[in-house]
Amino acid sequence: GNSVTQMEGPVTLSEEAFLTINCTYTATGYPSLFWYVQYPGEGLQLLLKATKADDKGSNKGFEATYRKETTSFHLEKGSVQVSDSAVYFCALRGSTNAGKSTFGDGTTLTVKP
Amino acid sequence: DVKVTQSSRYLVKRTGEKVFLECVQDMDHENMFWYRQDPGLGLRLIYFSYDVKMKEKGDIPEGYSVSREKKERFSLILESASTNQTSMYLCASSLLDRGVTGELFFGEGSRLTVL
């Protein structure tokens, strides 16, 4: 079946540091890949997505590239802010398995001023 | 602004009680989902629905049931709550015709504590 493996957290960075959160996946067919973010006390919201190989998703300074050869979708940001403190979930939605979404365990990011 | 609304943010129930969690979306989405979120376990799919009166089991359906009488509303039911059902419950929806490229839209979550 489909699976998503995320870099374990928690991750603590200073403001303006570079962020990478690793995500690798296992899936049959041609999945779409997503990063969702959950701010404290809220539900998840879409951060960015990529629907085919070599696509780059980007939003709010975050980027991730769909790498089929390494089955990866790593999240990066060049300069994090305190307001980026949240839980980040990598997810895929498969062309098989009735299009259901599979989520990673989440990575908690704390950015200190 | 599009919205998924969960009726209760916080609930405290006793073991053996029947619990209803309600979810309403205003985006005319066909697909609706119920997940539970637990630390270290990510999100796990309980049930989903692609249409009115239609339901499919997810990965952890035991101890739960669902109801979808109207397109906009998807209810999660705990027939007899147990302490191991203490969790955060998240409702989500998506468009059917976006297929696998469509993202999920989530509610704010319902934190259930079973004593």
Short mmCIF file of C-alpha atoms in Angstrom, two decimals:
data_model
loop_
_atom_site.label_atom_id
_atom_site.label_comp_id
_atom_site.label_asym_id
_atom_site.label_seq_id
_atom_site.Cartn_x
_atom_site.Cartn_y
_atom_site.Cartn_z
CA GLY A 1 0.00 0.00 0.00
CA ASN A 2 0.89 3.67 -0.06
CA SER A 3 3.06 5.16 2.66
CA VAL A 4 4.72 8.45 3.56
CA THR A 5 7.79 8.79 5.73
CA GLN A 6 8.62 12.16 7.20
CA MET A 7 11.67 13.44 8.96
CA GLU A 8 11.19 13.04 12.66
CA GLY A 9 10.82 16.09 14.80
CA PRO A 10 10.62 18.24 16.63
CA VAL A 11 12.73 20.75 14.75
CA THR A 12 13.87 23.96 16.44
CA LEU A 13 15.45 26.76 14.42
CA SER A 14 16.41 30.36 14.92
CA GLU A 15 14.67 33.03 12.91
CA GLU A 16 16.10 33.42 9.37
CA ALA A 17 17.60 29.92 9.39
CA PHE A 18 17.21 27.55 6.43
CA LEU A 19 14.58 24.85 6.76
CA THR A 20 14.44 21.39 5.24
CA ILE A 21 11.87 18.77 6.21
CA ASN A 22 12.45 15.48 4.42
CA CYS A 23 9.60 13.43 2.98
CA THR A 24 9.79 10.20 1.02
CA TYR A 25 6.93 8.10 -0.25
CA THR A 26 5.97 4.69 -1.54
CA ALA A 27 3.10 4.46 -3.98
CA THR A 28 1.98 2.65 -7.09
CA GLY A 29 0.87 4.61 -10.10
CA TYR A 30 1.20 8.39 -10.29
CA PRO A 31 0.30 10.05 -7.01
CA SER A 32 -0.09 13.72 -6.29
CA LEU A 33 2.01 15.07 -3.42
CA PHE A 34 1.03 17.67 -0.84
CA TRP A 35 2.36 19.58 2.13
CA TYR A 36 -0.21 20.64 4.70
CA VAL A 37 0.43 22.92 7.68
CA GLN A 38 -1.38 22.95 11.01
CA TYR A 39 -1.03 26.07 13.14
CA PRO A 40 -1.71 25.77 16.88
CA GLY A 41 -5.37 25.19 17.63
CA GLU A 42 -6.38 24.92 13.99
CA GLY A 43 -7.10 22.26 11.39
CA LEU A 44 -4.79 21.43 8.51
CA GLN A 45 -4.54 23.70 5.48
CA LEU A 46 -2.84 23.16 2.17
CA LEU A 47 0.61 24.74 1.95
CA LEU A 48 1.63 23.54 -1.52
CA LYS A 49 1.22 20.65 -3.91
CA ALA A 50 2.70 19.00 -7.01
CA THR A 51 0.77 16.69 -9.28
CA LYS A 52 3.43 15.21 -11.55
CA ALA A 53 7.13 14.41 -11.63
CA ASP A 54 9.52 17.40 -11.62
CA ASP A 55 6.73 19.81 -10.69
CA LYS A 56 7.67 22.36 -8.05
CA GLY A 57 5.05 23.55 -5.61
CA SER A 58 5.59 26.87 -3.87
CA ASN A 59 3.74 29.13 -1.44
CA LYS A 60 4.66 31.67 1.26
CA GLY A 61 8.38 31.16 0.58
CA PHE A 62 8.14 27.37 0.95
CA GLU A 63 9.07 25.08 -1.95
CA ALA A 64 9.04 21.36 -2.69
CA THR A 65 9.91 19.47 -5.86
CA TYR A 66 8.32 16.16 -6.88
CA ARG A 67 11.26 13.82 -7.46
CA LYS A 68 10.07 10.53 -8.89
CA GLU A 69 13.58 9.06 -9.18
CA THR A 70 14.17 9.41 -5.44
CA THR A 71 10.47 9.21 -4.45
CA SER A 72 10.87 12.38 -2.43
CA PHE A 73 9.09 15.68 -1.82
CA HIS A 74 11.27 17.61 0.62
CA LEU A 75 9.98 20.90 2.00
CA GLU A 76 12.38 23.87 2.05
CA LYS A 77 12.35 27.51 3.05
CA GLY A 78 15.28 29.83 2.82
CA SER A 79 14.56 32.00 5.85
CA VAL A 80 12.03 30.93 8.47
CA GLN A 81 10.02 33.28 10.67
CA VAL A 82 8.53 32.83 14.12
CA SER A 83 5.12 32.72 12.46
CA ASP A 84 6.15 29.54 10.60
CA SER A 85 6.02 27.60 13.88
CA ALA A 86 3.51 24.82 13.19
CA VAL A 87 3.16 21.14 12.43
CA TYR A 88 3.91 20.16 8.82
CA PHE A 89 2.41 17.07 7.17
CA CYS A 90 3.55 15.47 3.95
CA ALA A 91 0.79 13.58 2.13
CA LEU A 92 0.08 11.78 -1.08
CA ARG A 93 -3.10 11.05 -2.94
CA GLY A 94 -2.81 7.93 -5.05
CA SER A 95 -4.21 7.06 -8.44
CA THR A 96 -5.01 3.66 -6.99
CA ASN A 97 -6.49 3.04 -3.53
CA ALA A 98 -9.63 4.98 -4.46
CA GLY A 99 -7.78 8.28 -4.40
CA LYS A 100 -7.49 8.26 -0.63
CA SER A 101 -4.86 10.45 1.01
CA THR A 102 -1.99 9.01 3.04
CA PHE A 103 -0.27 11.25 5.56
CA GLY A 104 3.11 11.26 7.24
CA ASP A 105 3.32 11.51 11.01
CA GLY A 106 3.92 15.27 10.98
CA THR A 107 6.95 17.35 11.91
CA THR A 108 6.69 20.03 14.57
CA LEU A 109 8.68 23.16 13.76
CA THR A 110 9.47 25.79 16.38
CA VAL A 111 11.18 28.98 15.29
CA LYS A 112 12.80 31.07 18.03
CA PRO A 113 13.37 34.81 17.69
CA ASP B 1 -14.44 32.05 2.10
CA VAL B 2 -14.89 28.30 1.74
CA LYS B 3 -15.43 26.48 4.95
CA VAL B 4 -15.63 23.14 6.69
CA THR B 5 -17.31 23.52 10.05
CA GLN B 6 -17.18 21.01 12.86
CA SER B 7 -19.92 21.44 15.40
CA SER B 8 -17.91 21.04 18.61
CA ARG B 9 -14.32 22.07 19.25
CA TYR B 10 -14.11 20.32 22.62
CA LEU B 11 -16.19 17.48 24.07
CA VAL B 12 -15.92 15.46 27.26
CA LYS B 13 -17.92 12.23 27.40
CA ARG B 14 -18.13 9.20 29.66
CA THR B 15 -17.31 5.64 28.70
CA GLY B 16 -20.30 3.97 27.06
CA GLU B 17 -21.97 7.19 25.92
CA LYS B 18 -23.09 7.64 22.32
CA VAL B 19 -21.22 10.51 20.68
CA PHE B 20 -22.09 12.45 17.53
CA LEU B 21 -19.54 14.59 15.73
CA GLU B 22 -21.03 16.78 13.03
CA CYS B 23 -19.33 18.26 9.99
CA VAL B 24 -20.77 20.65 7.41
CA GLN B 25 -19.10 22.01 4.28
CA ASP B 26 -20.31 24.86 2.09
CA MET B 27 -18.24 24.10 -1.02
CA ASP B 28 -20.61 21.59 -2.69
CA HIS B 29 -17.88 18.92 -2.41
CA GLU B 30 -18.77 15.34 -3.16
CA ASN B 31 -16.04 13.73 -1.05
CA MET B 32 -16.02 13.93 2.72
CA PHE B 33 -13.66 12.27 5.18
CA TRP B 34 -13.22 11.67 8.90
CA TYR B 35 -9.70 11.32 10.32
CA ARG B 36 -8.36 10.99 13.80
CA GLN B 37 -5.08 12.63 14.76
CA ASP B 38 -2.90 11.23 17.52
CA PRO B 39 0.64 12.24 18.52
CA GLY B 40 3.24 10.20 16.69
CA LEU B 41 0.61 8.51 14.50
CA GLY B 42 -0.24 11.30 12.10
CA LEU B 43 -3.70 11.24 10.53
CA ARG B 44 -5.57 7.99 10.15
CA LEU B 45 -8.67 7.64 7.99
CA ILE B 46 -11.76 6.36 9.76
CA TYR B 47 -14.47 6.60 7.09
CA PHE B 48 -15.10 8.47 3.88
CA SER B 49 -18.00 9.16 1.55
CA TYR B 50 -18.16 9.96 -2.16
CA ASP B 51 -21.88 10.70 -2.29
CA VAL B 52 -25.03 11.04 -0.27
CA LYS B 53 -25.95 7.84 1.58
CA MET B 54 -22.67 6.29 0.49
CA LYS B 55 -19.86 5.35 2.88
CA GLU B 56 -16.61 3.43 2.74
CA LYS B 57 -14.44 2.16 5.56
CA GLY B 58 -11.06 3.71 5.98
CA ASP B 59 -8.08 2.26 7.81
CA ILE B 60 -9.49 2.25 11.36
CA PRO B 61 -13.32 1.99 11.22
CA GLU B 62 -13.77 -0.23 14.27
CA GLY B 63 -15.93 1.40 16.92
CA TYR B 64 -17.22 4.09 14.56
CA SER B 65 -20.05 4.59 12.12
CA VAL B 66 -21.02 7.47 9.83
CA SER B 67 -24.07 9.05 8.27
CA ARG B 68 -24.39 11.15 5.13
CA GLU B 69 -28.03 12.08 4.57
CA LYS B 70 -27.26 15.37 2.81
CA LYS B 71 -24.37 16.31 0.54
CA GLU B 72 -23.07 19.02 2.83
CA ARG B 73 -23.18 17.06 6.10
CA PHE B 74 -21.12 14.09 7.26
CA SER B 75 -21.54 12.79 10.79
CA LEU B 76 -19.24 10.53 12.77
CA ILE B 77 -20.88 8.36 15.43
CA LEU B 78 -19.26 6.59 18.34
CA GLU B 79 -21.91 4.06 19.39
CA SER B 80 -20.32 3.40 22.78
CA ALA B 81 -17.38 5.64 23.54
CA SER B 82 -14.24 4.15 25.04
CA THR B 83 -11.16 5.77 26.53
CA ASN B 84 -9.00 4.72 23.57
CA GLN B 85 -11.18 6.94 21.38
CA THR B 86 -9.88 10.03 23.15
CA SER B 87 -8.38 11.94 20.24
CA MET B 88 -8.56 14.89 17.88
CA TYR B 89 -11.08 14.25 15.10
CA LEU B 90 -10.71 16.06 11.79
CA CYS B 91 -13.30 16.33 9.05
CA ALA B 92 -12.24 17.10 5.48
CA SER B 93 -13.81 17.48 2.06
CA SER B 94 -12.68 17.58 -1.57
CA LEU B 95 -14.06 17.81 -5.08
CA LEU B 96 -14.69 14.50 -6.81
CA ASP B 97 -13.81 15.65 -10.33
CA ARG B 98 -10.38 16.92 -9.28
CA GLY B 99 -9.43 13.30 -8.76
CA VAL B 100 -6.11 12.72 -7.12
CA THR B 101 -4.88 16.26 -7.81
CA GLY B 102 -7.46 17.87 -5.56
CA GLU B 103 -6.46 18.91 -2.08
CA LEU B 104 -8.42 18.30 1.10
CA PHE B 105 -10.11 21.13 2.97
CA PHE B 106 -10.15 20.58 6.73
CA GLY B 107 -12.27 21.72 9.61
CA GLU B 108 -10.68 23.01 12.80
CA GLY B 109 -11.02 19.71 14.59
CA SER B 110 -13.00 18.31 17.51
CA ARG B 111 -11.01 17.28 20.54
CA LEU B 112 -12.83 14.44 22.29
CA THR B 113 -11.96 13.24 25.77
CA VAL B 114 -13.59 10.04 27.00
CA LEU B 115 -13.44 9.55 30.77
#
